[in-house]
Coordinates of C-alpha atoms and ligand atoms in Angstrom, one line a residue:
M1 CA -168.3 -41.1 167.7
K2 CA -171.6 -42.5 166.8
S3 CA -174.5 -40.9 168.5
K4 CA -177.0 -42.8 170.5
R5 CA -179.8 -41.8 168.0
E6 CA -177.7 -43.3 165.2
T7 CA -177.2 -46.6 167.1
N8 CA -180.9 -46.7 167.7
A9 CA -181.7 -46.1 164.1
R10 CA -179.3 -48.8 163.1
S11 CA -180.8 -51.4 165.6
R12 CA -184.3 -50.5 164.4
L13 CA -183.1 -51.1 160.8
V14 CA -181.5 -54.4 161.7
L15 CA -184.7 -55.5 163.6
T16 CA -187.2 -54.4 160.7
L17 CA -184.9 -56.1 158.1
G18 CA -184.8 -59.2 160.3
L19 CA -188.5 -59.5 161.1
A20 CA -189.9 -58.2 157.8
V21 CA -187.5 -59.7 155.2
V22 CA -184.9 -62.1 156.6
L23 CA -187.2 -64.3 158.6
P24 CA -189.9 -64.8 156.0
A25 CA -187.3 -65.3 153.3
L26 CA -185.3 -67.9 155.5
T27 CA -188.5 -69.7 156.2
L28 CA -189.4 -69.7 152.5
I29 CA -186.0 -71.1 151.6
F30 CA -186.1 -73.7 154.3
I31 CA -189.6 -74.9 153.3
T32 CA -188.6 -75.1 149.6
F33 CA -185.4 -76.9 150.6
Q34 CA -187.5 -79.4 152.5
H35 CA -189.9 -79.8 149.7
I36 CA -187.2 -80.5 147.1
K37 CA -185.6 -83.0 149.5
S38 CA -188.9 -84.8 150.0
I39 CA -189.3 -84.9 146.3
Q40 CA -185.8 -86.5 146.0
R41 CA -186.3 -88.8 148.9
D42 CA -189.7 -90.2 147.8
R43 CA -188.6 -90.3 144.2
K44 CA -191.7 -88.3 143.2
V45 CA -190.3 -87.3 139.8
E46 CA -189.7 -90.7 138.8
A47 CA -193.0 -91.9 140.0
L48 CA -194.7 -89.2 138.0
I49 CA -192.7 -90.0 134.9
H50 CA -193.7 -93.6 135.3
R51 CA -197.4 -92.7 135.7
D52 CA -197.0 -90.7 132.6
F53 CA -195.4 -93.8 130.8
Q54 CA -198.2 -96.0 132.0
Y55 CA -200.7 -93.7 130.5
L56 CA -198.8 -93.6 127.2
L57 CA -198.5 -97.4 127.0
T58 CA -202.3 -98.0 127.6
N59 CA -202.9 -95.5 124.9
S60 CA -200.3 -97.0 122.5
A61 CA -201.7 -100.5 123.1
K62 CA -205.3 -99.3 122.3
K63 CA -204.0 -97.9 119.0
I64 CA -202.1 -101.1 118.0
N65 CA -205.1 -103.2 118.8
A66 CA -207.4 -100.8 116.9
K67 CA -205.2 -101.3 113.9
A68 CA -205.3 -105.1 114.1
Y69 CA -209.1 -105.0 114.5
E70 CA -209.3 -102.6 111.5
L71 CA -207.4 -104.9 109.2
T72 CA -209.5 -107.9 110.4
E73 CA -212.8 -106.2 110.0
Q74 CA -211.9 -104.9 106.6
A75 CA -211.3 -108.5 105.5
R76 CA -214.5 -109.7 107.3
N77 CA -216.6 -107.2 105.3
D78 CA -215.3 -108.7 102.1
F79 CA -216.1 -112.3 103.1
P80 CA -218.4 -114.2 100.7
S81 CA -222.1 -114.6 101.6
D82 CA -224.3 -117.6 101.7
T83 CA -225.7 -117.2 98.2
D84 CA -222.4 -117.3 96.6
S85 CA -221.4 -120.6 94.9
D86 CA -218.4 -122.5 96.1
D87 CA -216.3 -121.2 93.2
E88 CA -217.4 -117.6 94.0
K89 CA -216.6 -118.1 97.6
R90 CA -213.1 -119.3 96.7
R91 CA -212.5 -116.5 94.4
K92 CA -213.7 -113.9 97.0
L93 CA -211.5 -115.4 99.8
D94 CA -208.5 -115.5 97.4
L95 CA -209.1 -111.8 96.5
I96 CA -209.0 -110.9 100.2
A97 CA -205.8 -113.1 100.8
Q98 CA -204.1 -111.6 97.8
K99 CA -204.6 -108.0 98.8
S100 CA -203.7 -108.4 102.3
P101 CA -199.9 -109.2 102.8
W102 CA -200.4 -109.1 106.5
F103 CA -202.2 -112.5 106.5
T104 CA -200.8 -115.9 105.8
H105 CA -204.2 -117.1 105.0
V106 CA -207.9 -116.5 105.3
F107 CA -210.5 -119.3 105.7
L108 CA -214.1 -120.0 105.8
F109 CA -215.7 -122.9 107.7
D110 CA -219.2 -124.1 107.0
A111 CA -220.5 -127.0 109.0
Q112 CA -222.4 -128.0 105.9
N113 CA -219.6 -127.5 103.2
G114 CA -216.3 -128.0 105.3
I115 CA -213.5 -125.5 105.1
I116 CA -212.0 -123.2 102.4
I117 CA -208.5 -122.0 103.0
Q118 CA -206.9 -119.4 100.8
P119 CA -203.2 -118.6 101.5
H120 CA -201.6 -115.1 100.6
R121 CA -199.5 -116.0 97.5
D122 CA -197.0 -118.6 98.4
S123 CA -196.9 -118.1 102.1
M124 CA -198.0 -121.6 102.7
S125 CA -197.1 -124.9 101.1
E126 CA -199.8 -127.1 99.8
K127 CA -199.0 -129.5 102.5
E128 CA -199.4 -126.8 105.2
V129 CA -202.7 -125.8 103.7
G130 CA -203.8 -129.4 103.8
E131 CA -202.8 -129.7 107.4
S132 CA -204.3 -126.5 108.5
A133 CA -207.6 -127.5 106.8
K134 CA -207.6 -130.8 108.7
M135 CA -206.8 -129.0 112.0
Y136 CA -209.6 -126.4 111.4
N137 CA -212.2 -129.0 110.3
G138 CA -211.5 -131.2 113.4
W139 CA -211.6 -128.2 115.7
F140 CA -214.7 -126.4 114.3
S141 CA -216.7 -129.5 113.9
L142 CA -216.4 -130.1 117.6
E143 CA -216.3 -126.6 119.0
G144 CA -217.8 -124.5 116.1
P145 CA -221.3 -124.2 117.7
Y146 CA -219.8 -123.4 121.1
L147 CA -217.7 -120.6 119.5
C148 CA -220.7 -119.2 117.6
E149 CA -222.6 -119.0 120.7
Q150 CA -219.8 -117.2 122.5
M151 CA -219.4 -114.7 119.9
R152 CA -223.0 -113.9 119.7
K153 CA -222.6 -112.4 123.2
K154 CA -219.8 -110.1 122.2
T155 CA -220.1 -106.6 120.7
K156 CA -217.4 -107.5 118.2
P157 CA -218.0 -111.1 117.1
I158 CA -214.2 -111.9 117.0
I159 CA -212.2 -114.3 119.0
W160 CA -208.5 -114.2 118.9
Y161 CA -205.8 -116.8 119.4
G162 CA -202.4 -115.6 119.9
G163 CA -199.2 -117.0 121.0
E164 CA -195.7 -118.2 120.2
T165 CA -195.1 -121.3 118.0
D166 CA -191.9 -123.1 117.2
R167 CA -191.2 -123.3 113.5
A168 CA -188.3 -124.7 111.5
N169 CA -186.7 -121.2 111.5
G170 CA -187.2 -120.5 115.2
T171 CA -190.0 -119.4 117.5
V172 CA -192.5 -117.0 115.9
Y173 CA -195.5 -115.1 117.1
I174 CA -198.9 -115.8 115.5
T175 CA -202.2 -114.4 116.0
T176 CA -205.4 -115.6 114.4
A177 CA -208.9 -114.0 114.3
I178 CA -211.9 -116.1 114.2
F179 CA -215.3 -114.4 113.6
T180 CA -218.9 -115.1 112.8
F181 CA -221.3 -113.3 110.5
P182 CA -224.5 -112.8 112.4
D183 CA -226.1 -111.0 109.5
L184 CA -225.1 -113.4 106.7
Y185 CA -225.4 -116.9 108.2
R186 CA -228.1 -116.8 111.0
D187 CA -228.4 -120.0 113.1
R188 CA -225.7 -121.8 111.2
T189 CA -222.2 -122.8 112.3
V190 CA -220.2 -120.7 109.9
L191 CA -216.9 -119.2 110.9
G192 CA -214.4 -117.0 109.0
G193 CA -210.9 -116.3 110.1
V194 CA -207.7 -114.7 109.2
S195 CA -204.3 -115.5 110.4
F196 CA -201.7 -112.8 110.8
N197 CA -198.4 -113.4 109.0
P198 CA -195.6 -113.5 111.8
T199 CA -192.9 -112.1 109.5
Y200 CA -195.2 -109.2 108.4
L201 CA -195.9 -108.5 112.1
K202 CA -192.3 -108.5 113.1
Q203 CA -190.9 -106.8 110.1
T204 CA -193.6 -104.3 109.0
F205 CA -196.7 -104.1 111.2
F206 CA -195.0 -103.5 114.8
P207 CA -192.0 -101.4 113.5
Q208 CA -194.4 -99.1 111.7
M209 CA -196.8 -98.8 114.5
L210 CA -193.9 -98.1 117.1
E211 CA -192.4 -95.5 114.9
E212 CA -195.7 -93.8 114.3
L213 CA -196.4 -93.9 118.0
T214 CA -193.0 -92.5 119.0
S215 CA -193.1 -89.8 116.5
Q216 CA -196.5 -88.4 117.4
D217 CA -196.8 -85.5 120.0
F218 CA -197.3 -87.2 123.3
S219 CA -197.8 -84.0 125.1
G220 CA -201.5 -83.9 124.0
D221 CA -201.9 -87.2 125.6
A222 CA -200.3 -85.9 128.8
D223 CA -202.6 -82.9 128.8
Q224 CA -205.6 -85.2 128.5
A225 CA -204.2 -87.2 131.2
S226 CA -203.9 -84.3 133.5
A227 CA -207.4 -83.1 132.6
Q228 CA -208.7 -86.4 133.7
G229 CA -207.0 -85.7 137.0
F230 CA -204.3 -88.2 136.3
Y231 CA -201.6 -86.0 137.7
E232 CA -203.4 -84.1 140.4
L233 CA -200.3 -83.7 142.4
A234 CA -197.8 -83.3 139.6
P235 CA -196.1 -80.0 138.7
R236 CA -196.5 -79.5 135.0
E237 CA -192.8 -79.1 134.3
V238 CA -192.1 -82.5 135.9
I239 CA -194.5 -84.3 133.6
E240 CA -193.5 -82.4 130.4
H241 CA -190.1 -83.6 129.2
P242 CA -190.5 -82.4 125.7
D243 CA -186.7 -82.7 124.9
Q244 CA -186.7 -86.3 125.8
K245 CA -187.6 -88.5 122.9
L246 CA -189.3 -91.8 123.8
A247 CA -188.7 -95.3 122.5
L248 CA -191.1 -98.3 122.4
M249 CA -190.5 -102.1 122.1
V250 CA -192.8 -105.1 121.6
Y251 CA -191.6 -108.4 123.0
P252 CA -192.9 -111.8 124.2
A253 CA -194.3 -111.2 127.7
D254 CA -192.8 -114.3 129.1
A255 CA -189.5 -113.4 127.8
F256 CA -189.3 -110.5 130.1
K257 CA -186.5 -110.6 132.5
A258 CA -184.1 -107.7 133.5
E259 CA -183.6 -107.2 129.9
P260 CA -185.9 -108.7 127.2
D261 CA -183.6 -110.9 125.1
R262 CA -186.0 -111.5 122.2
P263 CA -187.5 -108.2 121.1
L264 CA -190.0 -108.7 118.4
A265 CA -189.7 -105.1 117.3
M266 CA -188.6 -101.7 118.5
S267 CA -188.9 -98.1 117.5
P268 CA -185.9 -96.3 116.2
G269 CA -183.7 -94.9 119.0
W270 CA -184.3 -97.7 121.5
G271 CA -180.6 -98.4 121.7
S272 CA -180.0 -101.0 124.5
G273 CA -181.3 -101.4 128.0
K274 CA -184.5 -102.6 129.5
P275 CA -187.9 -100.9 129.5
E276 CA -188.7 -98.6 132.3
I277 CA -192.4 -99.6 132.4
S278 CA -194.0 -102.5 130.6
Y279 CA -197.5 -103.3 129.7
K280 CA -198.9 -106.7 128.9
L281 CA -200.9 -106.6 125.6
D282 CA -204.4 -108.3 125.5
D283 CA -206.2 -109.4 122.5
P284 CA -205.4 -109.4 119.6
F285 CA -201.8 -109.7 120.8
R286 CA -202.2 -111.7 124.0
G287 CA -198.7 -113.0 125.1
L288 CA -196.8 -109.9 124.0
A289 CA -195.8 -107.0 126.0
L290 CA -195.2 -103.3 125.2
G291 CA -192.1 -101.6 126.8
I292 CA -191.3 -97.8 127.0
K293 CA -188.2 -95.8 127.9
F294 CA -186.4 -92.6 127.1
Q295 CA -183.9 -92.4 124.3
G296 CA -180.6 -92.2 125.8
T297 CA -181.6 -91.4 129.4
T298 CA -183.6 -92.7 132.2
A299 CA -186.3 -91.4 134.5
E300 CA -184.0 -91.7 137.4
A301 CA -181.3 -89.4 135.5
I302 CA -184.1 -86.9 134.6
S303 CA -185.2 -86.8 138.3
R304 CA -181.7 -86.4 139.5
R305 CA -181.2 -83.6 137.1
W306 CA -184.4 -81.9 138.2
V307 CA -183.5 -82.1 141.9
L308 CA -180.0 -80.7 141.2
Q309 CA -181.4 -77.9 139.0
S310 CA -184.1 -77.0 141.7
F311 CA -181.3 -77.0 144.4
L312 CA -179.0 -74.8 142.2
I313 CA -182.0 -72.3 141.5
L314 CA -182.7 -72.2 145.2
G315 CA -179.0 -71.6 145.9
V316 CA -178.7 -68.8 143.3
L317 CA -181.9 -67.2 144.6
S318 CA -180.7 -67.4 148.3
V319 CA -177.3 -65.8 147.3
L320 CA -179.2 -63.0 145.4
M321 CA -181.5 -62.5 148.4
I322 CA -178.6 -62.2 150.7
G323 CA -176.7 -60.0 148.4
G324 CA -179.9 -57.8 148.2
L325 CA -180.1 -57.6 152.0
V326 CA -176.5 -56.7 152.3
L327 CA -176.8 -54.0 149.7
T328 CA -180.0 -52.6 151.4
Y329 CA -178.3 -52.7 154.9
R330 CA -175.2 -50.9 153.4
S331 CA -177.1 -48.3 151.5
V332 CA -179.4 -47.5 154.5
N333 CA -176.3 -47.3 156.7
K334 CA -174.8 -44.9 154.3
Q335 CA -177.9 -42.7 154.5
V336 CA -177.7 -42.9 158.3
A337 CA -174.0 -41.8 158.3
L338 CA -174.8 -39.0 155.7
A339 CA -177.4 -37.7 157.9
R340 CA -175.0 -37.7 160.8
L341 CA -172.3 -35.9 158.6
K342 CA -174.9 -33.3 157.6
S343 CA -175.7 -32.5 161.2
D344 CA -172.0 -32.4 162.1
F345 CA -171.5 -30.0 159.2
V346 CA -174.2 -27.6 160.4
S347 CA -172.8 -27.4 163.8
N348 CA -169.2 -27.1 162.4
V349 CA -170.1 -24.4 159.9
S350 CA -172.1 -22.4 162.4
H351 CA -169.2 -22.6 164.8
E352 CA -166.8 -21.7 162.0
L353 CA -168.8 -18.6 161.2
R354 CA -169.2 -17.4 164.7
T355 CA -165.6 -17.5 165.6
P356 CA -164.1 -15.3 163.1
L357 CA -167.1 -12.9 163.4
A358 CA -166.5 -12.7 167.2
L359 CA -162.9 -12.0 166.7
I360 CA -163.5 -9.4 164.1
R361 CA -165.9 -7.6 166.3
L362 CA -163.8 -7.9 169.4
Y363 CA -160.6 -6.5 167.6
A364 CA -162.6 -3.8 165.7
E365 CA -164.3 -2.6 169.0
T366 CA -160.9 -2.5 170.7
L367 CA -159.5 -0.3 168.0
E368 CA -162.6 1.8 168.0
L369 CA -162.2 2.6 171.7
G370 CA -158.8 4.0 170.8
R371 CA -157.1 2.3 173.6
I372 CA -154.4 0.8 171.5
T373 CA -151.6 3.3 171.0
T374 CA -148.6 1.4 169.6
H375 CA -148.4 1.2 165.9
E376 CA -147.3 -2.6 166.0
K377 CA -150.2 -3.5 168.2
K378 CA -152.6 -1.7 165.8
N379 CA -151.1 -3.5 162.8
E380 CA -151.3 -6.8 164.5
Y381 CA -155.1 -6.2 165.2
Y382 CA -155.8 -5.1 161.6
S383 CA -154.0 -8.2 160.3
I384 CA -156.1 -10.4 162.6
I385 CA -159.3 -8.8 161.3
R386 CA -158.0 -9.3 157.7
K387 CA -157.1 -12.9 158.3
E388 CA -160.4 -13.7 160.0
S389 CA -162.3 -12.1 157.2
E390 CA -160.4 -14.0 154.7
R391 CA -161.2 -17.2 156.5
L392 CA -164.9 -16.2 156.5
T393 CA -164.6 -15.4 152.7
A394 CA -163.0 -18.8 152.1
L395 CA -165.6 -20.6 154.1
I396 CA -168.5 -18.9 152.5
N397 CA -167.0 -19.4 149.0
N398 CA -166.6 -23.2 149.8
I399 CA -170.2 -23.3 151.0
L400 CA -171.5 -21.5 147.9
D401 CA -169.5 -23.5 145.6
F402 CA -170.7 -26.7 147.2
S403 CA -174.3 -25.8 147.1
R404 CA -173.9 -24.9 143.4
I405 CA -172.3 -28.2 142.8
E406 CA -175.0 -30.0 144.6
A407 CA -177.6 -28.2 142.6
G408 CA -175.8 -29.0 139.4
R409 CA -175.4 -25.3 138.7
K410 CA -171.7 -24.9 139.1
E411 CA -170.1 -23.5 135.9
Y412 CA -166.4 -23.0 135.2
D413 CA -164.9 -20.3 133.2
F414 CA -162.0 -21.7 131.3
R415 CA -159.4 -19.2 130.0
E416 CA -155.9 -19.3 128.8
T417 CA -153.9 -18.8 132.0
D418 CA -150.3 -18.6 133.1
I419 CA -150.7 -21.1 135.8
A420 CA -147.3 -20.5 137.3
E421 CA -148.1 -17.0 137.9
L422 CA -151.6 -18.0 139.3
V423 CA -149.8 -20.4 141.8
R424 CA -147.2 -17.6 142.7
N425 CA -149.9 -15.0 143.3
T426 CA -152.1 -17.2 145.4
L427 CA -149.1 -18.2 147.6
D428 CA -148.1 -14.5 147.9
S429 CA -151.4 -13.6 149.4
Y430 CA -151.0 -16.3 152.0
R431 CA -147.3 -15.9 152.6
F432 CA -147.7 -13.6 155.5
Q433 CA -150.1 -16.0 157.3
I434 CA -148.0 -19.0 156.6
E435 CA -145.0 -17.4 158.0
Q436 CA -146.7 -15.9 160.9
Q437 CA -147.9 -19.3 161.9
G438 CA -144.3 -20.5 162.0
F439 CA -144.3 -22.6 158.8
A440 CA -141.3 -23.0 156.6
L441 CA -142.6 -22.6 153.0
E442 CA -140.8 -24.4 150.2
E443 CA -142.0 -23.2 146.8
H444 CA -140.8 -24.7 143.7
I445 CA -142.2 -23.7 140.3
D446 CA -140.5 -25.2 137.3
P447 CA -139.6 -22.7 134.6
G448 CA -141.3 -22.9 131.2
I449 CA -144.7 -24.2 132.4
P450 CA -147.0 -23.7 129.4
R451 CA -150.2 -21.6 129.4
V452 CA -153.2 -23.8 130.0
K453 CA -156.9 -23.3 129.8
V454 CA -158.3 -23.2 133.4
D455 CA -160.8 -21.7 135.6
R456 CA -158.5 -19.3 137.6
E457 CA -160.6 -18.7 140.7
A458 CA -161.4 -22.5 140.8
I459 CA -157.8 -23.5 140.7
A460 CA -156.8 -20.9 143.1
R461 CA -159.6 -22.1 145.5
A462 CA -158.3 -25.7 145.2
L463 CA -154.8 -24.6 146.1
V464 CA -156.1 -22.4 149.0
N465 CA -157.9 -25.4 150.4
L466 CA -155.0 -27.6 150.2
V467 CA -152.7 -24.9 151.8
N468 CA -155.2 -24.4 154.6
N469 CA -155.5 -28.1 155.3
A470 CA -151.7 -28.4 155.5
L471 CA -151.6 -25.5 158.0
K472 CA -154.6 -26.8 160.0
Y473 CA -153.3 -30.5 160.3
S474 CA -149.7 -30.0 161.2
D475 CA -148.7 -29.9 164.8
N476 CA -144.9 -30.7 165.5
E477 CA -143.1 -30.0 162.2
K478 CA -144.4 -27.0 160.5
F479 CA -143.6 -27.3 156.9
L480 CA -145.4 -26.6 153.7
G481 CA -144.1 -27.6 150.3
V482 CA -145.8 -26.5 147.0
R483 CA -144.4 -27.7 143.7
L484 CA -145.7 -27.1 140.1
Y485 CA -144.0 -29.2 137.5
R486 CA -144.8 -30.9 134.2
E487 CA -144.6 -34.6 133.7
Q488 CA -145.0 -35.4 130.0
S489 CA -148.4 -34.2 129.1
V490 CA -149.7 -33.7 132.7
L491 CA -149.3 -30.6 134.8
K492 CA -148.8 -31.5 138.5
L493 CA -149.4 -29.3 141.4
E494 CA -148.3 -30.7 144.8
V495 CA -149.0 -29.5 148.3
S496 CA -147.1 -31.4 151.0
D497 CA -146.9 -31.2 154.7
R498 CA -145.2 -33.0 157.6
G499 CA -148.3 -32.9 159.8
I500 CA -150.6 -35.6 161.4
G501 CA -151.0 -37.6 158.2
I502 CA -154.0 -39.7 157.3
E503 CA -154.6 -43.4 158.1
R504 CA -154.7 -45.6 155.0
H505 CA -158.4 -46.7 155.2
E506 CA -159.4 -43.0 155.4
Q507 CA -157.4 -41.8 152.5
A508 CA -160.2 -42.5 149.9
R509 CA -163.0 -41.3 152.1
I510 CA -161.5 -37.8 152.9
F511 CA -162.7 -36.6 149.4
E512 CA -166.3 -37.4 150.3
K513 CA -168.4 -34.5 151.2
F514 CA -168.6 -33.8 154.9
Y515 CA -166.1 -36.5 155.8
R516 CA -163.6 -35.7 158.5
T517 CA -161.1 -38.2 160.0
C518 CA -161.2 -39.4 163.5
D519 CA -157.9 -37.7 164.6
P520 CA -158.3 -35.7 167.9
L521 CA -156.5 -32.7 166.2
V522 CA -159.1 -32.8 163.5
H523 CA -161.8 -32.8 166.0
N524 CA -160.4 -29.8 167.8
T525 CA -159.8 -27.9 164.4
K526 CA -162.7 -26.1 162.8
G527 CA -163.7 -27.5 159.4
S528 CA -166.7 -28.3 157.4
G529 CA -165.5 -31.5 155.5
L530 CA -166.1 -29.8 152.2
G531 CA -162.7 -28.6 151.1
L532 CA -161.4 -31.9 149.6
S533 CA -164.7 -32.7 147.9
L534 CA -164.5 -29.3 146.2
V535 CA -160.8 -29.9 145.2
R536 CA -161.8 -33.1 143.6
H537 CA -164.7 -31.6 141.8
I538 CA -162.6 -28.8 140.4
T539 CA -159.9 -31.1 139.2
Q540 CA -162.2 -33.5 137.6
A541 CA -163.9 -30.6 135.9
H542 CA -160.5 -29.8 134.3
G543 CA -160.2 -33.4 133.1
G544 CA -157.7 -34.3 135.8
D545 CA -157.7 -36.0 139.3
V546 CA -156.4 -35.6 142.8
Q547 CA -154.3 -38.1 144.7
V548 CA -153.1 -38.4 148.3
E549 CA -150.1 -40.0 149.6
S550 CA -149.8 -40.0 153.4
T551 CA -148.2 -41.6 156.4
P552 CA -149.9 -41.0 159.7
G553 CA -147.6 -38.9 161.9
R554 CA -145.2 -38.2 159.0
G555 CA -147.3 -35.9 156.8
S556 CA -149.3 -35.9 153.6
K557 CA -148.8 -35.0 150.0
F558 CA -151.8 -34.0 147.7
T559 CA -151.2 -33.9 144.1
L560 CA -153.4 -32.4 141.5
S561 CA -153.0 -33.7 137.9
L562 CA -154.2 -31.5 135.2
P563 CA -153.8 -32.8 131.6
L564 CA -152.2 -30.3 129.2
T565 CA -154.4 -31.4 126.4
Q566 CA -157.4 -31.4 128.7
Q567 CA -160.9 -32.0 127.6
V568 CA -162.6 -29.5 129.7
E569 CA -166.2 -29.8 130.4
S570 CA -168.3 -27.6 132.4
L571 CA -170.0 -29.5 135.1
Ligands
ADP1 P1 -162.1 -29.9 156.6 O1 -160.6 -29.6 156.5 O2 -163.0 -28.8 156.6 O3 -162.5 -30.8 157.6 P2 -161.6 -31.2 154.1 O4 -162.6 -31.7 153.1 O5 -160.6 -30.1 153.6 O6 -162.5 -30.7 155.3 O7 -160.7 -32.4 154.6 C1 -161.4 -33.5 155.0 C2 -160.6 -34.3 156.1 O8 -159.4 -34.7 155.5 C3 -160.2 -33.3 157.1 O9 -161.2 -33.1 158.2 C4 -158.9 -34.1 157.7 O10 -159.4 -35.1 158.6 C5 -158.4 -34.7 156.4 N1 -157.3 -33.9 155.9 C6 -157.4 -33.1 154.8 N2 -156.1 -32.5 154.6 C7 -155.3 -33.1 155.5 C8 -153.8 -33.0 155.8 N3 -153.1 -32.2 154.9 N4 -153.3 -33.8 156.8 C9 -154.1 -34.6 157.5 N5 -155.4 -34.7 157.3 C10 -156.0 -34.0 156.4

């Protein structure tokens, strides 16, 4: 029966666990769940990756532009000055053209002297040079002064003309820089220029730039971006996708459909597919666009994986938490039950001590008064006194042993023993009591049992405990069977009865300290709940174990197994 106090303690525990742990934990799980759901619903992860991409594209465009400016300015610095003769000018322009494979030609227009065009090697036919010269002459004669005026207002005196042109071998992208020389030719209409080679751009310039850009560490850029407050709302792990390699592509901006069909250049690992984000380039590469995507995956897939992972982690954490709660609840419950068992034990033991003492006193006093005359009556009283004192000794021995075991001070004294004789002697000293209680004793000891190293007193105590239990927990059929036999290398000591038996679910628990079953007969029988826990401790100390087979209402059989080649240890 569970006491009211125990029920109260349990409800208090449930209430405390509920209010202090379960409620906050469930709230936390619920909020986190909602948060992840909102991230999933609003596609926040993708949005963050796209912002990240946008930033990287802006940066990459800047680097590409800077390179084109650098090449152009290098050439511009080498341009001839006003003091140079025509031949010198030609020579200097030719020098620039020859060392710059990235240009088809360089030119110098002077309103007074006309145009000089120097192609890079044979990148232009004579006819083309002639046509270009005519075109530039016509154009700059008309618009030259206006262009010079325009450039004077700019920090970098360069104007770009970029776009696609149809050529015999298909459409190509050309960009041309036109610049002035404010320091060299003041107040005169003098224009220089370089025209980028479309094949060089397509085959060398862009592929190299894209490879360089994709192989660099973008995380630095991302750090800078977040430092600028770019990602105020973004959790770091979402922006950082270090395992994911990026790929870049350059293509004509107006060719952008779902999938650009005329890429100008792409970085290694682009594979196929459309850019996730694109960015229209300005001067010097007006008309082109830069696209970015992950190699082999998409922002959507990464987002899906992130959400899935988050849900999984949340799930695992929830399971762990629930597991922890269940364990805590069970362990506290166990402590409450143990406390109950201990208090039952105290009341049982005091009762057990008082009863035999009262009996001993009563019979001793009666004898002392000399009122008992018959010899048989006297003998009967003496035997009751002896029996009760034996019960007291057994109980006190059990308690002492138990307290030694609990304190870790129990020591065993293993000696070569004739165990058959030990069992016989122990039973002999109980035979009278057994028979007096009306029990039929069936004793079977196999011949030829070898001598073994055991603690005599401990084994005898284990046997006495089992025999006592058989006597205590039998009601209708009073039978006690004791068998000692050898089974290969194991010595077996069996104690069986045909008593009340033990329910299956209680069979493992009866070996726990203080545990007593719920049977009404057990309740009405004195006991401390220590006997079987001692029996188990003793057999285990001998390297063996104890088993029970029992059917409620039919009886029980306890078997001690002691290995003959036992590894004895003193516990
Ligand atoms: P105690 O007998 O002092 O209660 P034990 O540790 O010897 O303590 O036994 C624990 C419980 O196991 C007993 O209370 C009883 O419920 C059950 N038990 C032990 N032996 C038997 C048996 N032979 N038949 C039925 N029940 C038994």
